[in-house]
Coordinates of C-alpha atoms in Angstrom, one line a residue:
M1 CA -12.4 74.4 -12.4
G2 CA -13.0 70.8 -14.4
G3 CA -14.1 69.0 -11.4
G4 CA -18.1 68.6 -12.2
G5 CA -21.4 69.7 -10.1
H6 CA -25.2 69.3 -10.8
R7 CA -26.8 70.1 -13.3
G8 CA -28.9 73.7 -12.3
K9 CA -28.6 77.4 -11.8
H10 CA -25.4 79.7 -11.8
L11 CA -23.5 80.6 -8.7
G12 CA -25.6 85.4 -8.3
S13 CA -22.1 87.9 -8.6
G14 CA -23.3 89.0 -5.5
E15 CA -24.5 85.9 -3.2
I16 CA -21.4 86.2 -1.6
G17 CA -20.0 89.1 0.7
S18 CA -17.0 90.8 0.8
C19 CA -15.3 94.1 2.0
A20 CA -11.9 93.6 1.0
Q21 CA -10.4 94.7 -2.2
Y22 CA -8.3 94.1 -4.8
T23 CA -6.3 94.7 -8.1
W24 CA -5.4 92.9 -10.7
E25 CA -1.6 93.7 -10.0
E26 CA -2.3 92.6 -6.6
V27 CA -3.7 90.0 -7.7
Q28 CA -1.5 88.4 -10.9
K29 CA 1.8 88.6 -8.0
H30 CA -0.2 85.6 -6.9
N31 CA 1.0 83.1 -9.7
S32 CA 3.7 81.0 -8.0
T33 CA 3.8 77.2 -7.2
D34 CA 2.5 77.7 -4.4
D35 CA 0.6 80.9 -3.6
H36 CA -2.6 81.1 -6.4
W37 CA -5.0 83.4 -6.6
L38 CA -7.7 83.6 -10.3
V39 CA -11.0 85.8 -10.1
I40 CA -14.3 84.3 -11.0
E41 CA -17.4 87.1 -11.6
R42 CA -14.8 90.0 -10.2
K43 CA -14.6 87.4 -7.4
V44 CA -11.4 87.2 -5.2
Y45 CA -10.3 83.4 -4.1
N46 CA -7.3 81.5 -2.7
V47 CA -7.1 78.2 -3.9
S48 CA -3.3 77.5 -3.3
E49 CA -4.8 74.5 -1.7
W50 CA -7.2 73.3 -2.7
T51 CA -6.0 72.7 -6.2
K52 CA -5.3 69.0 -4.7
R53 CA -8.3 68.6 -3.6
H54 CA -10.2 69.2 -7.2
P55 CA -11.9 66.7 -8.5
G56 CA -10.4 68.4 -12.3
G57 CA -6.1 68.5 -11.3
R58 CA -5.0 70.8 -9.7
R59 CA -3.3 72.4 -12.5
V60 CA -7.0 73.1 -14.4
L61 CA -5.8 75.6 -11.2
E62 CA -2.8 76.3 -11.4
H63 CA -3.3 77.4 -15.8
Y64 CA -5.2 80.0 -14.8
A65 CA -3.7 80.9 -11.2
G66 CA -3.6 85.3 -11.3
E67 CA -5.7 85.3 -13.8
D68 CA -9.7 85.6 -14.6
A69 CA -11.0 81.7 -14.9
T70 CA -15.2 83.2 -14.8
D71 CA -15.3 82.2 -18.4
A72 CA -13.7 79.3 -17.5
F73 CA -15.5 77.5 -14.6
T74 CA -18.1 78.3 -16.9
A75 CA -17.6 76.2 -19.3
F76 CA -16.7 72.8 -16.5
H77 CA -18.9 74.2 -13.6
L78 CA -22.8 73.4 -14.9
D79 CA -24.4 75.1 -11.5
Q80 CA -22.0 77.1 -10.2
R81 CA -24.1 76.8 -7.0
F82 CA -23.7 73.2 -6.0
V83 CA -20.1 74.3 -6.5
Q84 CA -20.8 77.3 -4.1
K85 CA -20.3 75.1 -0.9
F86 CA -16.2 74.8 -1.5
M87 CA -15.6 78.0 -2.7
K88 CA -16.9 80.3 -0.1
P89 CA -14.4 79.4 1.9
L90 CA -11.4 80.0 -0.1
L91 CA -13.4 83.7 -1.4
L92 CA -11.3 86.7 -0.2
G93 CA -12.7 90.4 -1.2
E94 CA -13.2 91.3 -4.4
L95 CA -11.5 93.5 -7.3
A96 CA -11.7 97.0 -6.2
P97 CA -15.3 99.3 -8.5
S98 CA -12.2 101.0 -10.3
E99 CA -10.9 97.7 -11.6
P100 CA -12.2 96.4 -15.1
S101 CA -13.9 93.6 -14.8
Q102 CA -11.5 91.9 -17.8
D103 CA -7.6 90.8 -17.5
H104 CA -4.9 91.5 -19.1
G105 CA -6.9 94.3 -22.0
K106 CA -9.0 92.1 -22.9
N107 CA -11.9 92.7 -25.3
A108 CA -14.4 93.4 -23.4
A109 CA -17.4 93.8 -25.5
L110 CA -16.7 89.9 -27.3
V111 CA -16.7 89.1 -23.9
E112 CA -19.6 90.0 -22.7
D113 CA -21.5 89.3 -26.2
F114 CA -20.2 85.9 -25.3
R115 CA -22.0 85.6 -21.7
A116 CA -24.5 86.6 -23.7
L117 CA -24.2 84.3 -26.7
R118 CA -24.2 81.5 -23.8
K119 CA -26.6 81.7 -21.6
Q120 CA -28.9 82.5 -24.8
L121 CA -28.2 79.1 -25.5
E122 CA -28.4 77.5 -22.2
T123 CA -31.8 79.4 -21.9
Q124 CA -32.3 77.8 -25.7
G125 CA -32.1 73.5 -23.9
F126 CA -28.8 72.7 -26.4
F127 CA -27.2 72.0 -23.0
R128 CA -29.8 69.1 -22.6
T129 CA -29.0 66.1 -23.5
S130 CA -30.8 63.2 -25.8
P131 CA -31.2 60.7 -24.0
L132 CA -32.8 59.0 -27.1
F133 CA -28.7 60.1 -29.5
F134 CA -27.0 58.3 -26.1
I135 CA -29.1 55.1 -26.0
L136 CA -28.4 54.6 -29.7
Y137 CA -25.0 55.2 -29.3
I138 CA -24.0 53.0 -26.5
G139 CA -25.8 50.3 -28.8
H140 CA -24.2 49.9 -32.1
I141 CA -20.9 49.9 -29.4
L142 CA -22.6 46.7 -27.8
L143 CA -23.4 45.3 -31.3
L144 CA -19.3 46.4 -32.4
E145 CA -18.2 44.3 -29.2
A146 CA -20.9 40.9 -29.7
L147 CA -20.3 40.8 -33.6
P148 CA -16.5 39.2 -33.4
L149 CA -18.3 36.5 -30.6
V150 CA -21.0 35.9 -32.8
L151 CA -18.3 35.1 -35.9
L152 CA -15.9 33.2 -33.9
W153 CA -18.4 30.7 -33.2
N154 CA -20.0 30.5 -36.5
F155 CA -16.6 30.7 -38.5
G156 CA -14.2 30.3 -36.9
N157 CA -10.5 31.8 -35.9
G158 CA -9.2 31.9 -40.4
W159 CA -6.9 35.1 -41.6
I160 CA -9.5 37.2 -42.5
I161 CA -12.0 36.4 -39.7
T162 CA -9.2 37.2 -36.8
V163 CA -8.8 40.4 -39.4
L164 CA -12.6 41.8 -39.6
I165 CA -12.6 40.3 -36.2
A166 CA -9.9 43.0 -35.2
V167 CA -11.2 46.0 -37.1
L168 CA -14.4 45.3 -35.5
L169 CA -13.7 45.3 -32.3
A170 CA -11.0 48.4 -33.3
T171 CA -14.0 50.1 -34.4
A172 CA -15.9 49.5 -31.3
Q173 CA -12.6 50.8 -29.1
A174 CA -13.0 53.9 -31.7
Q175 CA -16.9 54.5 -30.7
A176 CA -17.2 53.8 -26.6
G177 CA -13.1 55.9 -26.6
W178 CA -15.7 59.3 -28.5
L179 CA -18.3 58.4 -25.8
Q180 CA -16.5 58.7 -22.8
H181 CA -14.9 61.6 -23.7
D182 CA -18.9 62.8 -23.6
L183 CA -18.6 61.1 -20.2
G184 CA -15.3 63.0 -19.0
H185 CA -16.6 66.4 -20.0
L186 CA -20.4 65.5 -18.2
S187 CA -22.9 66.2 -21.4
V188 CA -24.1 62.6 -21.5
F189 CA -26.6 63.2 -17.2
K190 CA -28.5 65.9 -16.5
N191 CA -26.9 64.7 -13.0
S192 CA -23.1 65.1 -13.1
T193 CA -22.8 61.5 -10.5
W194 CA -24.1 59.7 -12.8
D195 CA -22.0 60.9 -15.7
H196 CA -18.3 60.3 -13.5
L197 CA -20.0 56.7 -12.2
A198 CA -21.2 55.4 -16.4
H199 CA -17.2 57.6 -17.1
K200 CA -15.7 54.8 -14.9
F201 CA -16.9 51.5 -17.1
V202 CA -17.3 53.1 -20.3
I203 CA -13.6 54.3 -20.2
G204 CA -12.8 50.8 -17.3
Q205 CA -14.7 48.6 -18.8
L206 CA -14.9 48.6 -22.4
K207 CA -11.7 50.8 -22.9
G208 CA -8.8 49.5 -20.3
A209 CA -8.0 52.9 -19.3
S210 CA -8.4 55.2 -16.6
A211 CA -11.2 57.4 -16.0
N212 CA -8.7 60.3 -13.4
W213 CA -6.0 59.8 -16.0
W214 CA -8.3 60.9 -18.5
N215 CA -9.8 64.0 -16.4
H216 CA -6.7 65.0 -15.5
Q217 CA -5.1 65.4 -18.3
H218 CA -7.6 66.4 -20.6
Y219 CA -9.7 69.2 -18.1
Q220 CA -5.8 70.9 -18.9
H221 CA -5.9 70.4 -22.8
H222 CA -9.0 72.3 -22.7
S223 CA -8.3 75.5 -19.9
K224 CA -5.2 76.1 -22.4
P225 CA -5.4 74.2 -25.9
N226 CA -1.7 75.0 -27.3
V227 CA -0.6 76.8 -25.6
F228 CA 3.2 75.5 -24.1
S229 CA 3.7 74.4 -20.4
K230 CA 0.3 73.5 -19.8
D231 CA -1.7 71.5 -22.2
P232 CA -0.3 68.5 -21.6
D233 CA -1.2 67.3 -25.8
L234 CA 1.9 69.5 -26.8
N235 CA 4.4 66.6 -24.5
T236 CA 6.4 65.0 -27.7
L237 CA 9.2 64.2 -25.1
E238 CA 11.3 66.1 -27.7
I239 CA 10.4 64.0 -30.1
L240 CA 8.9 66.3 -32.2
V241 CA 8.6 70.2 -32.5
L242 CA 5.8 71.9 -32.9
G243 CA 4.6 75.7 -34.5
D244 CA 6.1 78.3 -35.2
I245 CA 7.5 79.0 -32.4
Q246 CA 9.7 76.4 -31.0
P247 CA 11.2 74.4 -33.6
V248 CA 13.1 78.1 -34.1
E249 CA 13.9 77.8 -30.5
Y250 CA 14.5 74.4 -30.4
G251 CA 17.8 75.2 -34.0
I252 CA 18.8 78.3 -32.1
K253 CA 19.5 76.5 -29.6
K254 CA 21.2 73.9 -31.2
L255 CA 18.9 71.1 -30.0
K256 CA 18.6 68.0 -32.2
H257 CA 17.4 65.3 -30.1
M258 CA 15.2 64.1 -33.4
P259 CA 16.6 65.1 -37.3
Y260 CA 13.4 67.1 -36.7
N261 CA 13.4 68.1 -40.5
H262 CA 11.9 65.1 -41.2
Q263 CA 9.6 64.6 -38.5
H264 CA 6.8 65.1 -41.1
K265 CA 8.5 61.6 -42.4
Y266 CA 8.9 59.6 -39.3
F267 CA 5.6 60.8 -37.4
F268 CA 3.9 57.7 -39.5
L269 CA 6.2 55.4 -37.8
I270 CA 6.3 57.0 -33.7
G271 CA 2.4 58.5 -34.3
P272 CA -0.5 56.8 -35.0
P273 CA 0.9 53.3 -34.9
L274 CA 3.0 53.7 -30.8
L275 CA 0.5 56.6 -29.0
I276 CA -2.1 54.5 -27.5
P277 CA -0.7 50.5 -27.8
V278 CA 3.0 52.6 -25.8
F279 CA 2.7 55.8 -24.2
F280 CA -1.1 55.1 -22.9
S281 CA -0.8 51.9 -22.3
V282 CA 3.0 52.6 -20.5
H283 CA 1.4 55.8 -19.1
I284 CA -1.7 54.5 -17.7
F285 CA -0.6 52.3 -16.2
R286 CA 2.5 54.3 -14.3
T287 CA -0.2 56.9 -13.2
L288 CA -2.5 54.7 -11.6
C289 CA 0.4 52.9 -9.9
L290 CA 1.9 55.5 -8.4
N291 CA -0.5 57.3 -7.1
R292 CA -2.9 54.2 -5.9
D293 CA -5.6 55.0 -7.4
W294 CA -7.6 51.2 -6.9
V295 CA -11.2 51.5 -8.1
D296 CA -10.0 52.9 -11.6
F297 CA -7.0 49.8 -11.7
V298 CA -9.8 47.5 -11.0
W299 CA -11.7 48.8 -13.6
Y300 CA -8.8 48.7 -15.8
L301 CA -8.0 45.5 -15.1
S302 CA -12.4 44.2 -16.0
Y303 CA -11.4 45.1 -19.7
Y304 CA -8.0 43.2 -20.0
T305 CA -10.1 40.1 -18.0
R306 CA -12.9 40.0 -19.9
F307 CA -11.1 40.1 -22.7
F308 CA -8.4 37.3 -22.7
L309 CA -12.3 35.4 -21.1
C310 CA -13.6 35.2 -24.0
Y311 CA -10.1 35.0 -26.9
V312 CA -8.2 32.9 -25.3
P313 CA -10.3 29.8 -25.9
Y314 CA -9.8 30.8 -29.6
Y315 CA -6.3 32.4 -30.3
G316 CA -4.9 31.0 -26.8
F317 CA -3.3 33.0 -24.9
L318 CA -0.8 34.6 -26.5
G319 CA -2.8 34.8 -29.8
A320 CA -5.2 37.7 -28.0
V321 CA -2.1 39.5 -26.9
L322 CA -1.4 39.3 -30.1
L323 CA -4.9 40.4 -30.7
Q324 CA -5.8 42.8 -28.4
T325 CA -1.8 44.7 -29.8
F326 CA -3.4 44.8 -33.3
L327 CA -6.6 46.6 -32.5
R328 CA -5.3 48.8 -30.3
F329 CA -2.6 49.5 -33.0
L330 CA -5.8 50.0 -35.5
E331 CA -7.2 52.9 -33.0
S332 CA -4.3 54.6 -32.0
H333 CA -4.2 55.5 -36.1
W334 CA -7.6 56.0 -35.9
Y335 CA -7.4 58.6 -32.7
V336 CA -4.1 60.6 -33.9
W337 CA -5.6 61.5 -36.6
V338 CA -9.1 62.8 -35.7
T339 CA -7.8 64.2 -32.7
Q340 CA -4.3 65.9 -33.8
M341 CA -6.3 67.3 -37.5
N342 CA -8.2 70.3 -35.4
H343 CA -4.9 71.4 -33.5
I344 CA -1.3 70.7 -34.1
P345 CA -2.0 72.3 -37.3
M346 CA -3.4 75.1 -35.5
D347 CA -1.7 77.6 -32.9
I348 CA 0.7 76.8 -30.9
D349 CA 2.6 79.3 -28.6
Y350 CA 3.3 80.7 -25.4
E351 CA 0.2 81.7 -23.3
K352 CA -1.2 85.2 -24.2
H353 CA -3.7 85.1 -21.7
D354 CA -6.8 85.7 -24.8
D355 CA -10.6 85.7 -24.1
W356 CA -11.6 82.2 -24.1
L357 CA -13.6 82.4 -27.4
S358 CA -10.2 83.9 -29.0
M359 CA -7.6 80.9 -26.6
Q360 CA -9.6 78.1 -28.1
L361 CA -9.8 79.5 -32.2
K362 CA -6.9 80.0 -32.0
A363 CA -6.0 76.1 -31.3
T364 CA -9.4 74.5 -32.7
C365 CA -10.4 74.4 -36.5
N366 CA -13.7 72.2 -37.8
V367 CA -14.0 69.7 -40.4
E368 CA -17.0 69.9 -42.4
Q369 CA -19.9 68.0 -41.4
S370 CA -21.5 64.6 -43.4
F371 CA -23.3 62.0 -41.1
F372 CA -19.9 59.8 -42.2
N373 CA -16.9 63.1 -40.7
D374 CA -19.9 63.0 -37.3
W375 CA -19.9 59.4 -37.2
F376 CA -15.9 58.5 -37.3
T377 CA -14.5 62.1 -35.3
G378 CA -17.1 61.5 -32.5
H379 CA -18.4 65.2 -33.8
L380 CA -14.9 66.5 -33.1
N381 CA -15.2 67.6 -36.8
F382 CA -16.6 70.3 -34.6
Q383 CA -14.2 70.6 -32.2
I384 CA -14.6 74.6 -32.3
E385 CA -18.7 74.2 -30.2
H386 CA -16.9 71.5 -28.3
H387 CA -13.9 73.5 -27.1
V388 CA -15.9 77.0 -25.9
F389 CA -18.7 75.0 -24.8
P390 CA -17.1 71.6 -23.2
T391 CA -20.0 70.4 -21.5
M392 CA -22.5 70.2 -23.9
P393 CA -24.2 67.5 -25.6
R394 CA -22.6 66.7 -29.4
H395 CA -24.9 66.0 -31.1
N396 CA -26.2 69.7 -30.2
Y397 CA -23.2 71.5 -32.0
V398 CA -24.2 71.2 -35.8
H399 CA -27.3 73.6 -34.6
V400 CA -24.8 75.6 -32.8
A401 CA -22.1 76.0 -34.5
P402 CA -23.7 79.4 -36.9
L403 CA -24.5 81.4 -33.8
L404 CA -21.0 81.1 -33.0
R405 CA -19.6 82.1 -36.6
E406 CA -21.8 85.0 -36.5
L407 CA -20.0 85.8 -33.6
C408 CA -16.7 85.0 -34.3
E409 CA -17.3 87.7 -37.5
K410 CA -18.3 90.4 -35.5
Y411 CA -15.1 90.5 -33.6
G412 CA -12.7 89.1 -36.5
V413 CA -11.7 86.2 -34.4
Q414 CA -11.1 83.3 -37.5
Y415 CA -12.8 80.4 -37.7
Q416 CA -12.1 77.3 -39.7
V417 CA -13.0 74.8 -41.3
K418 CA -11.7 71.8 -43.6
G419 CA -12.4 68.9 -45.6
L420 CA -12.0 65.3 -43.9
W421 CA -9.0 64.7 -45.7
E422 CA -7.8 68.7 -46.0
A423 CA -7.6 68.8 -42.5
M424 CA -5.8 65.4 -41.8
S425 CA -3.2 66.3 -44.6
D426 CA -2.4 69.6 -42.8
I427 CA -1.0 67.5 -40.2
I428 CA 1.6 66.6 -42.5
G429 CA 2.0 70.2 -43.8
S430 CA 2.5 71.2 -41.0
L431 CA 4.7 69.5 -39.1
R432 CA 7.3 69.6 -42.5
K433 CA 7.0 73.5 -41.3
S434 CA 7.7 73.0 -38.0
G435 CA 10.9 71.2 -39.8
E436 CA 12.2 73.3 -41.7
L437 CA 12.4 76.0 -39.3
W438 CA 14.3 74.6 -36.8
L439 CA 16.9 73.8 -39.6
D440 CA 17.0 76.7 -40.7
A441 CA 17.3 78.2 -36.5
Y442 CA 20.2 75.0 -36.5
L443 CA 22.3 76.4 -39.6
H444 CA 22.1 79.8 -39.9
K445 CA 20.7 81.3 -36.3

């Protein structure tokens, strides 16, 4: 899961044979640190050793140990026939005929209807890319990168021009961030090899980050969004408490690493301004060095080499460093508000073993569609569609949304759509509520 493969046909459920049969009780015993079994289309696989080589990172597989991973597997792999050669040696057997296809009491009718909807969308071509969309998109990013140099060449490096340049570069960074996100999810090219190569270029040369670092973080988030100990986006280093469960736990344990009842205020000082220029920068560099990921390290250095070659002649070395820091500061605000407005105000809890659709809808919401919202958020205003179908090209979300919403209404699954300002404001409201829950538990429980 979360690894890739090429676009093509699905792995048929009867193409790999084995006589061994297992119950869900037996499968669920294999979910310890070094022992991972999972089920895909009723086939039982031992992925304990494969986790070390899994292209999407080991933790994505570990998150599904002892569970049915069919929908997660389908969501991340477009060509399951290609993945078959990696799966075949891992096959142990299959579920006994008397065992249900769904584990943990999931709604079988909902799961089947969701899978039928996915097949319908595949047949209708909604997983196919519009090359023109992405050609125009990367074109406007390159234009944003070039305009600052044109301004410097013609008008010099005065304060007004410098601020304008920082805004243009921060915009280019934000938009390149949405593009690398598309490439990381293998939703641009017909052959995922090109997605992987282009991802290295965009996140490395255009953004100064690491494709492998992003993949291993982000696939975990998609596999178990808003699930404690499984979604790395919930790791706030004990600076924040999130949701309704965690703050009460901290309060009962009398944990006070920060004055959490004021977190909705200090969030403005440590969240939007510092995430990219401080936390991400340190984490990326540290990960590249510890993992000895020299290929990504070279791509990472190529961005900074280009940036300083372009701007040191106009600003000097210190001035170029300050410009880089300022544009990261601006980009970080943009990134935090867009990515967190769909998740922090939603349900945050421990593992509940929900079906794929229900799990994603609990953790995500949409923001109203408009040309500006689509561009500003990189189509992450359609966060629901993106989480449910992560490999779908984003220009198709608007067409798929009504069909998915209809399915959710049929089964009473909440499908939330908010205004842009409301969604951003809900981040603060959610942090305030969590802080109050912590204070009440800290003082009275």
